Amino acid sequence: MDTTAAQAPAPVNGVAYQESGGSGSLTGGQSLNDTFDMFLKLLTTQLKNQDPLEPTDNTEFVNQLTQFTQTEAGLNTNKKLDSLIALQSNTQLTSALDYVGKEVKADSIVLNLSDTGADAIYGLTANAATTEIKILNSEGKTVRTLQGQTSAGQHTIHWDGKDDNGNQMENGIYAFSVVAKDSDEKIIQTAQGIQGTVTGVQMSNGSVILNIGEIEAPLDSVQAVVQKSSTTGESS
């Protein structure tokens, strides 16, 4: 295999060839704006250094001007797209403000434990023989196991914030897991969620996020808007 280093092309009209800095991209990792500026500099330098006795071929010059126009059009298109995206994000955020102060039900696997405890929502697709709701701390350790309803449908269970030994846990974010089984010990499909008042909205990575207490829930995870919170009186 030939290991001879490739020779750099000779200068063209006084403009020397430059390495791309090792990048595999066409622009050497530069933005379109940087590439556009470089194109202008190259074109200007080429015109300044052309041989008066052998000026740049008209056809080649027209091609370069065409490239110039296409590049400029591309930049303008990008600016317009950025403006449209920003406008759309602002519209979504403004619409989401209607949720502030309202109580919603949203898909979630986390709970926000406060001085009044925490409520978890779960749904069973069929009747179960047993239903367990496990509360987990930030280390993934189960701190409390609650016995839930076994009938098909949606249910709510209240956690008083105590662990299995009766110790009061610190307020904060906890995860919960619902495991329902039929009489043959087969797993029944379940759904999990939370219910709480929306205290704020924000944009994150182009998505609208609702703040439900300390919990952040995507707008598309909201399943219902309710008048007020309620519990079913299930054991805690």
Tab-separated table of C-alpha atoms in Angstrom:
chain	number	residue	atom	x	y	z
A	1	MET	CA	0.000	0.000	0.000
A	2	ASP	CA	1.324	3.417	-0.974
A	3	THR	CA	2.091	5.411	2.187
A	4	THR	CA	3.382	8.512	0.430
A	5	ALA	CA	1.789	11.664	1.847
A	6	ALA	CA	-0.641	13.350	-0.510
A	7	GLN	CA	0.639	16.558	-2.022
A	8	ALA	CA	-1.382	19.710	-1.393
A	9	PRO	CA	-2.822	21.255	-4.565
A	10	ALA	CA	-0.979	24.250	-5.967
A	11	PRO	CA	-2.364	27.749	-5.227
A	12	VAL	CA	-5.161	28.849	-7.537
A	13	ASN	CA	-5.035	32.511	-8.524
A	14	GLY	CA	-2.985	33.260	-5.437
A	15	VAL	CA	-5.295	31.397	-3.047
A	16	ALA	CA	-3.495	28.609	-1.191
A	17	TYR	CA	-5.157	25.318	-0.281
A	18	GLN	CA	-5.859	24.836	3.452
A	19	GLU	CA	-6.460	21.594	5.341
A	20	SER	CA	-9.884	21.110	6.896
A	21	GLY	CA	-8.479	20.399	10.364
A	22	GLY	CA	-9.163	16.665	10.215
A	23	SER	CA	-12.929	16.911	10.090
A	24	GLY	CA	-14.790	14.537	7.817
A	25	SER	CA	-17.416	17.146	6.948
A	26	LEU	CA	-17.432	19.214	3.797
A	27	THR	CA	-16.954	22.426	5.786
A	28	GLY	CA	-14.324	21.074	8.178
A	29	GLY	CA	-16.746	21.322	11.087
A	30	GLN	CA	-17.542	24.971	10.410
A	31	SER	CA	-21.011	26.444	10.410
A	32	LEU	CA	-22.779	27.547	7.244
A	33	ASN	CA	-22.162	31.186	8.205
A	34	ASP	CA	-18.407	30.546	8.511
A	35	THR	CA	-18.392	28.727	5.178
A	36	PHE	CA	-20.277	31.609	3.551
A	37	ASP	CA	-17.753	34.161	4.859
A	38	MET	CA	-14.868	31.993	3.665
A	39	PHE	CA	-16.443	31.767	0.210
A	40	LEU	CA	-16.629	35.569	-0.015
A	41	LYS	CA	-12.978	35.918	0.998
A	42	LEU	CA	-11.872	33.311	-1.537
A	43	LEU	CA	-13.876	34.925	-4.336
A	44	THR	CA	-12.569	38.409	-3.532
A	45	THR	CA	-8.970	37.192	-3.280
A	46	GLN	CA	-9.322	35.327	-6.549
A	47	LEU	CA	-10.519	38.469	-8.359
A	48	LYS	CA	-7.669	40.524	-6.894
A	49	ASN	CA	-5.005	38.022	-7.898
A	50	GLN	CA	-6.220	37.030	-11.331
A	51	ASP	CA	-3.805	37.461	-14.242
A	52	PRO	CA	-4.863	40.550	-16.250
A	53	LEU	CA	-3.656	38.821	-19.425
A	54	GLU	CA	-5.643	35.673	-18.590
A	55	PRO	CA	-8.691	36.779	-16.569
A	56	THR	CA	-11.055	34.306	-14.978
A	57	ASP	CA	-13.209	32.516	-17.515
A	58	ASN	CA	-16.687	34.083	-17.712
A	59	THR	CA	-18.425	30.737	-17.413
A	60	GLU	CA	-16.456	29.847	-14.294
A	61	PHE	CA	-17.143	33.286	-12.820
A	62	VAL	CA	-20.886	32.912	-13.444
A	63	ASN	CA	-20.807	29.501	-11.770
A	64	GLN	CA	-19.127	31.023	-8.726
A	65	LEU	CA	-21.715	33.798	-8.565
A	66	THR	CA	-24.440	31.138	-8.770
A	67	GLN	CA	-22.879	29.350	-5.820
A	68	PHE	CA	-22.730	32.656	-3.979
A	69	THR	CA	-26.466	33.228	-4.575
A	70	GLN	CA	-27.369	29.689	-3.509
A	71	THR	CA	-25.334	30.019	-0.325
A	72	GLU	CA	-26.966	33.327	0.534
A	73	ALA	CA	-30.420	31.843	-0.121
A	74	GLY	CA	-29.582	28.921	2.155
A	75	LEU	CA	-28.609	31.275	4.973
A	76	ASN	CA	-31.822	33.261	4.602
A	77	THR	CA	-33.862	30.051	4.631
A	78	ASN	CA	-32.156	28.915	7.838
A	79	LYS	CA	-32.928	32.247	9.501
A	80	LYS	CA	-36.593	31.986	8.520
A	81	LEU	CA	-36.799	28.399	9.798
A	82	ASP	CA	-35.244	29.430	13.113
A	83	SER	CA	-37.813	32.220	13.415
A	84	LEU	CA	-40.689	29.820	12.683
A	85	ILE	CA	-39.426	27.289	15.229
A	86	ALA	CA	-39.063	30.003	17.875
A	87	LEU	CA	-42.566	31.283	17.099
A	88	GLN	CA	-44.041	27.789	17.333
A	89	SER	CA	-42.307	27.168	20.674
A	90	ASN	CA	-43.598	30.455	22.065
A	91	THR	CA	-47.129	29.592	20.909
A	92	GLN	CA	-46.996	26.174	22.574
A	93	LEU	CA	-45.649	27.679	25.781
A	94	THR	CA	-48.365	30.356	25.818
A	95	SER	CA	-51.081	27.731	25.298
A	96	ALA	CA	-49.653	25.615	28.136
A	97	LEU	CA	-50.064	28.552	30.538
A	98	ASP	CA	-53.766	27.646	30.670
A	99	TYR	CA	-52.793	24.602	32.755
A	100	VAL	CA	-51.224	26.673	35.546
A	101	GLY	CA	-53.361	26.464	38.690
A	102	LYS	CA	-55.360	23.509	37.386
A	103	GLU	CA	-55.211	19.956	38.687
A	104	VAL	CA	-54.212	17.321	36.169
A	105	LYS	CA	-53.657	13.607	35.892
A	106	ALA	CA	-50.487	12.651	34.029
A	107	ASP	CA	-48.536	9.508	33.231
A	108	SER	CA	-45.630	9.220	35.665
A	109	ILE	CA	-43.597	6.765	37.713
A	110	VAL	CA	-42.531	9.332	40.320
A	111	LEU	CA	-44.201	10.830	43.378
A	112	ASN	CA	-43.626	14.082	45.218
A	113	LEU	CA	-43.819	13.446	48.973
A	114	SER	CA	-44.930	16.526	50.937
A	115	ASP	CA	-46.116	17.131	54.498
A	116	THR	CA	-49.537	15.772	53.523
A	117	GLY	CA	-48.176	12.603	51.918
A	118	ALA	CA	-48.396	11.627	48.251
A	119	ASP	CA	-51.087	10.207	45.970
A	120	ALA	CA	-50.429	7.657	43.249
A	121	ILE	CA	-52.792	6.751	40.427
A	122	TYR	CA	-52.805	3.300	38.867
A	123	GLY	CA	-54.995	1.370	36.479
A	124	LEU	CA	-55.581	-2.364	35.981
A	125	THR	CA	-56.626	-3.787	32.638
A	126	ALA	CA	-58.280	-6.792	34.325
A	127	ASN	CA	-59.286	-8.043	37.764
A	128	ALA	CA	-56.318	-9.099	39.849
A	129	ALA	CA	-55.806	-11.451	42.782
A	130	THR	CA	-53.145	-9.197	44.323
A	131	THR	CA	-51.943	-5.651	43.702
A	132	GLU	CA	-48.805	-4.233	45.293
A	133	ILE	CA	-47.561	-0.660	45.078
A	134	LYS	CA	-43.896	-0.368	45.961
A	135	ILE	CA	-42.421	3.029	46.920
A	136	LEU	CA	-38.725	3.402	46.052
A	137	ASN	CA	-36.182	5.992	47.156
A	138	SER	CA	-33.550	7.678	44.984
A	139	GLU	CA	-31.268	4.634	45.390
A	140	GLY	CA	-33.932	2.302	44.023
A	141	LYS	CA	-34.564	0.695	47.416
A	142	THR	CA	-38.132	-0.220	48.343
A	143	VAL	CA	-39.074	1.759	51.468
A	144	ARG	CA	-42.795	0.953	51.587
A	145	THR	CA	-45.106	-1.681	50.111
A	146	LEU	CA	-48.812	-0.861	49.913
A	147	GLN	CA	-51.706	-3.169	49.082
A	148	GLY	CA	-53.898	-1.756	46.322
A	149	GLN	CA	-57.299	-2.425	44.809
A	150	THR	CA	-57.689	-5.543	42.652
A	151	SER	CA	-60.660	-4.649	40.450
A	152	ALA	CA	-60.157	-3.555	36.852
A	153	GLY	CA	-60.148	0.195	36.282
A	154	GLN	CA	-58.437	3.279	37.659
A	155	HIS	CA	-57.632	3.704	41.338
A	156	THR	CA	-55.853	6.156	43.616
A	157	ILE	CA	-53.837	5.271	46.695
A	158	HIS	CA	-52.472	7.583	49.382
A	159	TRP	CA	-49.014	7.160	50.889
A	160	ASP	CA	-48.593	8.795	54.293
A	161	GLY	CA	-44.826	9.122	53.810
A	162	LYS	CA	-43.815	6.411	56.279
A	163	ASP	CA	-41.612	3.416	55.509
A	164	ASP	CA	-42.444	-0.213	56.342
A	165	ASN	CA	-41.026	0.302	59.850
A	166	GLY	CA	-43.229	3.318	60.566
A	167	ASN	CA	-40.449	5.883	60.163
A	168	GLN	CA	-41.363	9.168	58.499
A	169	MET	CA	-39.442	9.633	55.228
A	170	GLU	CA	-38.017	12.955	54.118
A	171	ASN	CA	-40.056	15.028	51.702
A	172	GLY	CA	-38.913	14.830	48.080
A	173	ILE	CA	-39.124	12.740	44.931
A	174	TYR	CA	-39.790	9.010	45.072
A	175	ALA	CA	-40.563	6.408	42.422
A	176	PHE	CA	-43.384	3.883	42.582
A	177	SER	CA	-44.045	0.581	40.874
A	178	VAL	CA	-47.376	-1.241	40.541
A	179	VAL	CA	-47.366	-5.031	40.250
A	180	ALA	CA	-50.708	-6.816	39.790
A	181	LYS	CA	-51.109	-10.587	39.397
A	182	ASP	CA	-54.034	-12.871	38.707
A	183	SER	CA	-54.830	-16.110	40.536
A	184	ASP	CA	-52.301	-17.955	38.381
A	185	GLU	CA	-49.537	-15.485	39.362
A	186	LYS	CA	-49.519	-14.032	35.858
A	187	ILE	CA	-48.718	-10.340	35.534
A	188	ILE	CA	-51.631	-8.054	34.641
A	189	GLN	CA	-50.895	-4.992	32.545
A	190	THR	CA	-51.039	-1.773	34.555
A	191	ALA	CA	-50.711	1.976	34.054
A	192	GLN	CA	-49.207	4.501	36.471
A	193	GLY	CA	-49.684	8.204	36.997
A	194	ILE	CA	-49.895	11.149	39.346
A	195	GLN	CA	-52.399	13.848	40.134
A	196	GLY	CA	-51.510	17.369	41.210
A	197	THR	CA	-51.743	21.088	40.599
A	198	VAL	CA	-49.681	22.622	37.783
A	199	THR	CA	-47.473	25.336	39.268
A	200	GLY	CA	-45.571	26.375	36.147
A	201	VAL	CA	-44.576	25.579	32.560
A	202	GLN	CA	-41.253	25.593	30.736
A	203	MET	CA	-39.583	24.594	27.472
A	204	SER	CA	-37.000	21.798	27.502
A	205	ASN	CA	-35.348	20.482	24.338
A	206	GLY	CA	-38.215	21.810	22.247
A	207	SER	CA	-40.930	20.204	24.393
A	208	VAL	CA	-43.399	21.840	26.770
A	209	ILE	CA	-42.951	20.658	30.352
A	210	LEU	CA	-45.491	21.106	33.146
A	211	ASN	CA	-44.295	21.544	36.714
A	212	ILE	CA	-46.510	19.544	39.079
A	213	GLY	CA	-44.998	20.410	42.417
A	214	GLU	CA	-41.408	19.186	42.187
A	215	ILE	CA	-42.245	16.818	39.326
A	216	GLU	CA	-41.707	17.722	35.669
A	217	ALA	CA	-44.183	16.087	33.292
A	218	PRO	CA	-44.285	16.473	29.490
A	219	LEU	CA	-47.448	18.137	28.239
A	220	ASP	CA	-48.314	15.094	26.121
A	221	SER	CA	-48.326	12.914	29.263
A	222	VAL	CA	-51.427	14.690	30.629
A	223	GLN	CA	-54.427	12.361	30.572
A	224	ALA	CA	-57.083	14.543	32.190
A	225	VAL	CA	-57.832	17.877	33.856
A	226	VAL	CA	-59.836	17.517	37.070
A	227	GLN	CA	-61.701	19.959	39.321
A	228	LYS	CA	-59.952	19.002	42.533
A	229	SER	CA	-57.840	16.233	44.046
A	230	SER	CA	-59.525	13.334	45.792
A	231	THR	CA	-58.575	10.011	47.316
A	232	THR	CA	-60.533	6.777	47.433
A	233	GLY	CA	-59.861	6.030	51.074
A	234	GLU	CA	-57.647	3.050	50.296
A	235	SER	CA	-55.290	1.867	53.023
A	236	SER	CA	-51.866	3.462	53.310
